[in-house]
mmCIF file of C-alpha atoms in Angstrom:
data_model
loop_
_atom_site.group_PDB
_atom_site.id
_atom_site.type_symbol
_atom_site.label_atom_id
_atom_site.label_comp_id
_atom_site.label_asym_id
_atom_site.label_seq_id
_atom_site.Cartn_x
_atom_site.Cartn_y
_atom_site.Cartn_z
ATOM 1 C CA ASP A 44 0.000 0.000 0.000
ATOM 2 C CA ALA A 45 1.580 3.254 -1.159
ATOM 3 C CA GLY A 46 -0.292 5.386 1.339
ATOM 4 C CA VAL A 47 -1.170 8.946 0.383
ATOM 5 C CA THR A 48 0.981 10.255 -2.440
ATOM 6 C CA GLN A 49 1.350 13.873 -3.486
ATOM 7 C CA SER A 50 2.992 15.489 -6.462
ATOM 8 C CA PRO A 51 5.096 17.396 -7.052
ATOM 9 C CA THR A 52 7.206 17.406 -3.891
ATOM 10 C CA HIS A 53 8.557 20.904 -4.489
ATOM 11 C CA LEU A 54 7.416 23.741 -6.676
ATOM 12 C CA ILE A 55 8.517 27.318 -7.296
ATOM 13 C CA LYS A 56 6.055 29.740 -8.857
ATOM 14 C CA THR A 57 5.976 33.450 -9.563
ATOM 15 C CA ARG A 58 3.491 35.789 -7.928
ATOM 16 C CA GLY A 59 0.310 35.968 -10.001
ATOM 17 C CA GLN A 60 0.695 32.539 -11.539
ATOM 18 C CA GLN A 61 -1.567 29.560 -11.046
ATOM 19 C CA VAL A 62 -0.626 26.180 -9.573
ATOM 20 C CA THR A 63 -2.144 22.695 -9.448
ATOM 21 C CA LEU A 64 -1.186 20.174 -6.804
ATOM 22 C CA ARG A 65 -2.172 16.507 -6.938
ATOM 23 C CA CYS A 66 -3.050 13.852 -4.397
ATOM 24 C CA SER A 67 -3.763 10.142 -4.581
ATOM 25 C CA PRO A 68 -5.478 8.818 -1.467
ATOM 26 C CA LYS A 69 -4.582 5.715 0.462
ATOM 27 C CA SER A 70 -6.049 2.594 -1.111
ATOM 28 C CA GLY A 71 -9.658 2.131 -0.054
ATOM 29 C CA HIS A 72 -10.122 5.725 1.098
ATOM 30 C CA ASP A 73 -12.799 7.868 -0.517
ATOM 31 C CA THR A 74 -12.429 11.241 1.207
ATOM 32 C CA VAL A 75 -9.662 13.758 0.587
ATOM 33 C CA SER A 76 -8.869 16.844 2.631
ATOM 34 C CA TRP A 77 -6.334 19.574 1.912
ATOM 35 C CA TYR A 78 -4.378 21.555 4.471
ATOM 36 C CA GLN A 79 -1.976 24.482 4.296
ATOM 37 C CA GLN A 80 0.943 24.535 6.705
ATOM 38 C CA ALA A 81 2.847 27.797 6.854
ATOM 39 C CA LEU A 82 6.347 27.755 8.274
ATOM 40 C CA GLY A 83 6.305 27.297 12.039
ATOM 41 C CA GLN A 84 2.552 26.771 12.176
ATOM 42 C CA GLY A 85 0.157 23.884 12.442
ATOM 43 C CA PRO A 86 -1.781 22.757 9.377
ATOM 44 C CA GLN A 87 -4.937 24.707 8.515
ATOM 45 C CA PHE A 88 -7.903 23.095 6.844
ATOM 46 C CA ILE A 89 -8.618 24.301 3.310
ATOM 47 C CA PHE A 90 -11.422 21.998 2.135
ATOM 48 C CA GLN A 91 -12.604 18.415 1.924
ATOM 49 C CA TYR A 92 -13.913 16.399 -1.026
ATOM 50 C CA TYR A 93 -16.229 13.432 -0.952
ATOM 51 C CA GLU A 94 -18.156 11.913 -3.864
ATOM 52 C CA GLU A 95 -16.497 14.443 -6.171
ATOM 53 C CA GLU A 96 -17.993 17.387 -4.321
ATOM 54 C CA GLU A 97 -16.596 19.933 -1.906
ATOM 55 C CA ARG A 98 -18.209 19.013 1.375
ATOM 56 C CA GLN A 99 -16.646 21.436 3.792
ATOM 57 C CA ARG A 100 -14.440 24.479 3.458
ATOM 58 C CA GLY A 101 -12.162 26.361 5.805
ATOM 59 C CA ASN A 102 -11.447 30.063 5.851
ATOM 60 C CA PHE A 103 -9.659 30.341 2.505
ATOM 61 C CA PRO A 104 -10.463 32.672 -0.408
ATOM 62 C CA ASP A 105 -12.024 31.553 -3.681
ATOM 63 C CA ARG A 106 -8.569 31.578 -5.273
ATOM 64 C CA PHE A 107 -8.281 28.140 -3.701
ATOM 65 C CA SER A 108 -10.335 25.547 -5.525
ATOM 66 C CA GLY A 109 -10.269 21.823 -5.906
ATOM 67 C CA HIS A 110 -11.561 18.792 -7.639
ATOM 68 C CA GLN A 111 -12.038 15.130 -6.890
ATOM 69 C CA PHE A 112 -12.039 12.517 -9.628
ATOM 70 C CA PRO A 113 -14.047 9.281 -9.838
ATOM 71 C CA ASN A 114 -10.967 7.331 -8.677
ATOM 72 C CA TYR A 115 -10.970 9.511 -5.507
ATOM 73 C CA SER A 116 -7.756 11.334 -6.401
ATOM 74 C CA SER A 117 -7.844 15.076 -5.981
ATOM 75 C CA GLU A 118 -6.342 18.326 -7.172
ATOM 76 C CA LEU A 119 -5.842 21.613 -5.394
ATOM 77 C CA ASN A 120 -5.701 24.718 -7.585
ATOM 78 C CA VAL A 121 -4.531 28.118 -6.444
ATOM 79 C CA ASN A 122 -4.975 31.116 -8.731
ATOM 80 C CA ALA A 123 -3.291 34.517 -8.643
ATOM 81 C CA LEU A 124 -0.573 33.317 -6.308
ATOM 82 C CA LEU A 125 0.568 35.605 -3.513
ATOM 83 C CA LEU A 126 3.851 35.496 -1.630
ATOM 84 C CA GLY A 127 1.829 34.471 1.424
ATOM 85 C CA ASP A 128 0.688 31.293 -0.318
ATOM 86 C CA SER A 129 4.180 29.882 0.179
ATOM 87 C CA ALA A 130 3.666 26.867 2.435
ATOM 88 C CA LEU A 131 3.624 23.101 2.707
ATOM 89 C CA TYR A 132 0.371 21.778 1.262
ATOM 90 C CA LEU A 133 -0.752 18.549 2.805
ATOM 91 C CA CYS A 134 -3.314 16.097 1.536
ATOM 92 C CA ALA A 135 -5.073 13.712 3.898
ATOM 93 C CA SER A 136 -7.314 10.799 3.057
ATOM 94 C CA SER A 137 -9.862 8.931 5.110
ATOM 95 C CA LEU A 138 -12.874 6.680 4.751
ATOM 96 C CA GLU A 139 -16.307 8.179 5.071
ATOM 97 C CA GLN A 140 -17.946 5.130 6.632
ATOM 98 C CA GLY A 141 -17.198 4.561 10.283
ATOM 99 C CA HIS A 142 -14.293 6.217 11.967
ATOM 100 C CA THR A 143 -10.998 6.133 10.210
ATOM 101 C CA GLU A 144 -8.152 8.349 11.116
ATOM 102 C CA ALA A 145 -6.797 10.710 8.482
ATOM 103 C CA PHE A 146 -3.555 9.661 6.819
ATOM 104 C CA PHE A 147 -1.359 12.415 5.457
ATOM 105 C CA GLY A 148 0.914 12.566 2.449
ATOM 106 C CA GLN A 149 4.418 14.011 2.535
ATOM 107 C CA GLY A 150 3.182 17.299 1.193
ATOM 108 C CA THR A 151 4.070 19.671 -1.618
ATOM 109 C CA ARG A 152 6.377 22.538 -0.699
ATOM 110 C CA LEU A 153 5.216 25.584 -2.685
ATOM 111 C CA THR A 154 7.439 28.641 -2.865
ATOM 112 C CA VAL A 155 6.052 31.799 -4.444
ATOM 113 C CA VAL A 156 8.658 34.339 -5.508
ATOM 114 C CA GLY B 30 -13.560 28.177 15.274
ATOM 115 C CA GLU B 31 -11.709 25.709 17.371
ATOM 116 C CA ASP B 32 -8.643 26.780 19.336
ATOM 117 C CA VAL B 33 -5.931 24.259 20.118
ATOM 118 C CA GLU B 34 -3.016 25.396 22.253
ATOM 119 C CA GLN B 35 0.342 23.757 22.829
ATOM 120 C CA SER B 36 3.609 24.865 24.348
ATOM 121 C CA LEU B 37 6.214 25.470 21.669
ATOM 122 C CA PHE B 38 9.282 23.680 22.984
ATOM 123 C CA LEU B 39 10.258 20.738 25.176
ATOM 124 C CA SER B 40 13.726 19.335 25.867
ATOM 125 C CA VAL B 41 14.343 16.030 27.620
ATOM 126 C CA ARG B 42 17.293 13.745 28.180
ATOM 127 C CA GLU B 43 17.426 10.435 26.362
ATOM 128 C CA GLY B 44 15.783 7.745 28.475
ATOM 129 C CA ASP B 45 13.565 10.160 30.392
ATOM 130 C CA SER B 46 9.822 10.505 29.872
ATOM 131 C CA SER B 47 8.396 13.343 27.788
ATOM 132 C CA VAL B 48 5.010 14.871 28.433
ATOM 133 C CA ILE B 49 3.465 17.092 25.766
ATOM 134 C CA ASN B 50 0.349 19.013 26.723
ATOM 135 C CA CYS B 51 -2.534 20.399 24.723
ATOM 136 C CA THR B 52 -5.690 22.353 25.536
ATOM 137 C CA TYR B 53 -8.649 22.761 23.227
ATOM 138 C CA THR B 54 -11.944 24.600 23.142
ATOM 139 C CA ASP B 55 -14.325 22.374 21.151
ATOM 140 C CA SER B 56 -15.942 19.799 23.404
ATOM 141 C CA SER B 57 -17.897 18.167 20.580
ATOM 142 C CA SER B 58 -14.958 16.344 19.011
ATOM 143 C CA THR B 59 -15.424 12.613 19.115
ATOM 144 C CA TYR B 60 -11.750 11.846 18.627
ATOM 145 C CA LEU B 61 -8.545 13.621 19.566
ATOM 146 C CA TYR B 62 -5.285 12.919 17.804
ATOM 147 C CA TRP B 63 -1.540 13.144 18.163
ATOM 148 C CA TYR B 64 0.571 13.536 15.031
ATOM 149 C CA LYS B 65 4.360 13.596 14.633
ATOM 150 C CA GLN B 66 6.184 15.619 12.001
ATOM 151 C CA GLU B 67 9.853 15.157 11.258
ATOM 152 C CA PRO B 68 11.821 17.828 9.358
ATOM 153 C CA GLY B 69 10.678 18.225 5.768
ATOM 154 C CA ALA B 70 8.072 15.504 6.113
ATOM 155 C CA GLY B 71 4.317 15.138 6.304
ATOM 156 C CA LEU B 72 2.326 14.194 9.371
ATOM 157 C CA GLN B 73 2.469 10.739 10.896
ATOM 158 C CA LEU B 74 -0.475 9.659 13.026
ATOM 159 C CA LEU B 75 0.856 8.434 16.361
ATOM 160 C CA THR B 76 -2.299 7.653 18.248
ATOM 161 C CA TYR B 77 -5.797 8.865 18.950
ATOM 162 C CA ILE B 78 -8.270 8.654 21.778
ATOM 163 C CA PHE B 79 -12.038 8.423 21.759
ATOM 164 C CA SER B 80 -13.628 11.257 23.702
ATOM 165 C CA ASN B 81 -15.348 8.956 26.205
ATOM 166 C CA MET B 82 -12.012 7.494 27.307
ATOM 167 C CA ASP B 83 -9.690 8.866 29.971
ATOM 168 C CA MET B 84 -6.546 7.058 28.968
ATOM 169 C CA LYS B 85 -5.088 5.046 26.134
ATOM 170 C CA GLN B 86 -1.767 3.243 26.162
ATOM 171 C CA ASP B 87 0.067 2.115 23.052
ATOM 172 C CA GLN B 88 3.563 0.746 23.694
ATOM 173 C CA ARG B 89 5.694 3.733 24.802
ATOM 174 C CA LEU B 90 2.840 6.189 24.264
ATOM 175 C CA THR B 91 0.210 7.096 26.856
ATOM 176 C CA VAL B 92 -2.572 9.543 26.095
ATOM 177 C CA LEU B 93 -4.501 11.155 28.935
ATOM 178 C CA LEU B 94 -7.725 13.048 28.357
ATOM 179 C CA ASN B 95 -9.383 15.349 30.869
ATOM 180 C CA LYS B 96 -12.648 16.346 29.214
ATOM 181 C CA LYS B 97 -13.717 18.603 32.041
ATOM 182 C CA ASP B 98 -10.602 20.755 31.661
ATOM 183 C CA LYS B 99 -10.353 20.132 27.884
ATOM 184 C CA HIS B 100 -6.785 18.980 28.368
ATOM 185 C CA LEU B 101 -4.986 16.289 26.405
ATOM 186 C CA SER B 102 -1.484 15.007 27.029
ATOM 187 C CA LEU B 103 0.921 12.644 25.336
ATOM 188 C CA ARG B 104 3.520 10.846 27.406
ATOM 189 C CA ILE B 105 6.445 9.184 25.672
ATOM 190 C CA ALA B 106 8.271 6.727 27.903
ATOM 191 C CA ASP B 107 12.005 6.091 27.524
ATOM 192 C CA THR B 108 12.382 8.938 25.026
ATOM 193 C CA GLN B 109 14.903 8.257 22.272
ATOM 194 C CA THR B 110 16.793 10.611 19.931
ATOM 195 C CA GLY B 111 14.565 9.358 17.120
ATOM 196 C CA ASP B 112 11.609 10.884 18.948
ATOM 197 C CA SER B 113 12.946 14.376 18.231
ATOM 198 C CA ALA B 114 10.278 16.000 16.065
ATOM 199 C CA ILE B 115 7.310 18.360 16.201
ATOM 200 C CA TYR B 116 4.210 16.906 17.833
ATOM 201 C CA PHE B 117 0.759 18.181 16.953
ATOM 202 C CA CYS B 118 -2.426 17.767 18.889
ATOM 203 C CA ALA B 119 -5.558 17.801 16.704
ATOM 204 C CA THR B 120 -9.291 17.716 17.274
ATOM 205 C CA GLY B 121 -12.269 17.591 14.978
ATOM 206 C CA ALA B 122 -14.320 15.313 12.814
ATOM 207 C CA ASN B 123 -14.480 15.980 9.089
ATOM 208 C CA ASN B 124 -11.847 18.669 9.364
ATOM 209 C CA LEU B 125 -9.051 18.710 11.879
ATOM 210 C CA PHE B 126 -7.941 21.664 13.960
ATOM 211 C CA PHE B 127 -4.274 21.570 14.849
ATOM 212 C CA GLY B 128 -2.227 23.254 17.496
ATOM 213 C CA THR B 129 0.970 25.087 16.548
ATOM 214 C CA GLY B 130 2.990 22.040 17.524
ATOM 215 C CA THR B 131 5.518 21.264 20.262
ATOM 216 C CA ARG B 132 9.108 20.834 19.162
ATOM 217 C CA LEU B 133 10.592 17.987 21.178
ATOM 218 C CA THR B 134 14.378 17.903 21.432
ATOM 219 C CA VAL B 135 15.967 14.811 22.923
ATOM 220 C CA ILE B 136 19.412 15.379 24.381
ATOM 221 C CA PRO B 137 21.731 12.363 24.181
#
């Protein structure tokens, strides 16, 4: 079992550009959540996808959007990048039915210059 | 929103016990979690406790939950240098609320 995999591992973008980050959930998991972890901080919830729909959203602007595919994988898109978007972006997967803990990927380190 | 507070730093000598504390505001969380993050890495789930439990032991890890005071602690017995990392307390259901993390340094 490969666990949660994210790509790319590192990314450098210029202010104003757009970025897409990708996540494949742990085998058997159907729910994907995205978190932003700024340097020295704990992760902050961006949004969660289940059945290809955004189910819950944290306090992030509309520049942050996402998608979930029929195979449960997910993308996070950020438009009009700001310097403050530089962070580690973490994907977590879980199973909707019953309680399953969230398993995290290794993250994508995004640097906006 | 939920507030989760942790002290920022903890140093212990190798072989001693470490106790990492956490306080939270949301009493509706069914589960409370402890995650470990090593430098440059993602989050590793260490353990979790159901909200109707007071204590959970898992090998060297002991989790204590005081629901009345909304206080959660993680005790690591016989702390090793490999335990040096940042430890996050988290609460929530569909979305997790994390503390700022406690950086544990183990001194050989």
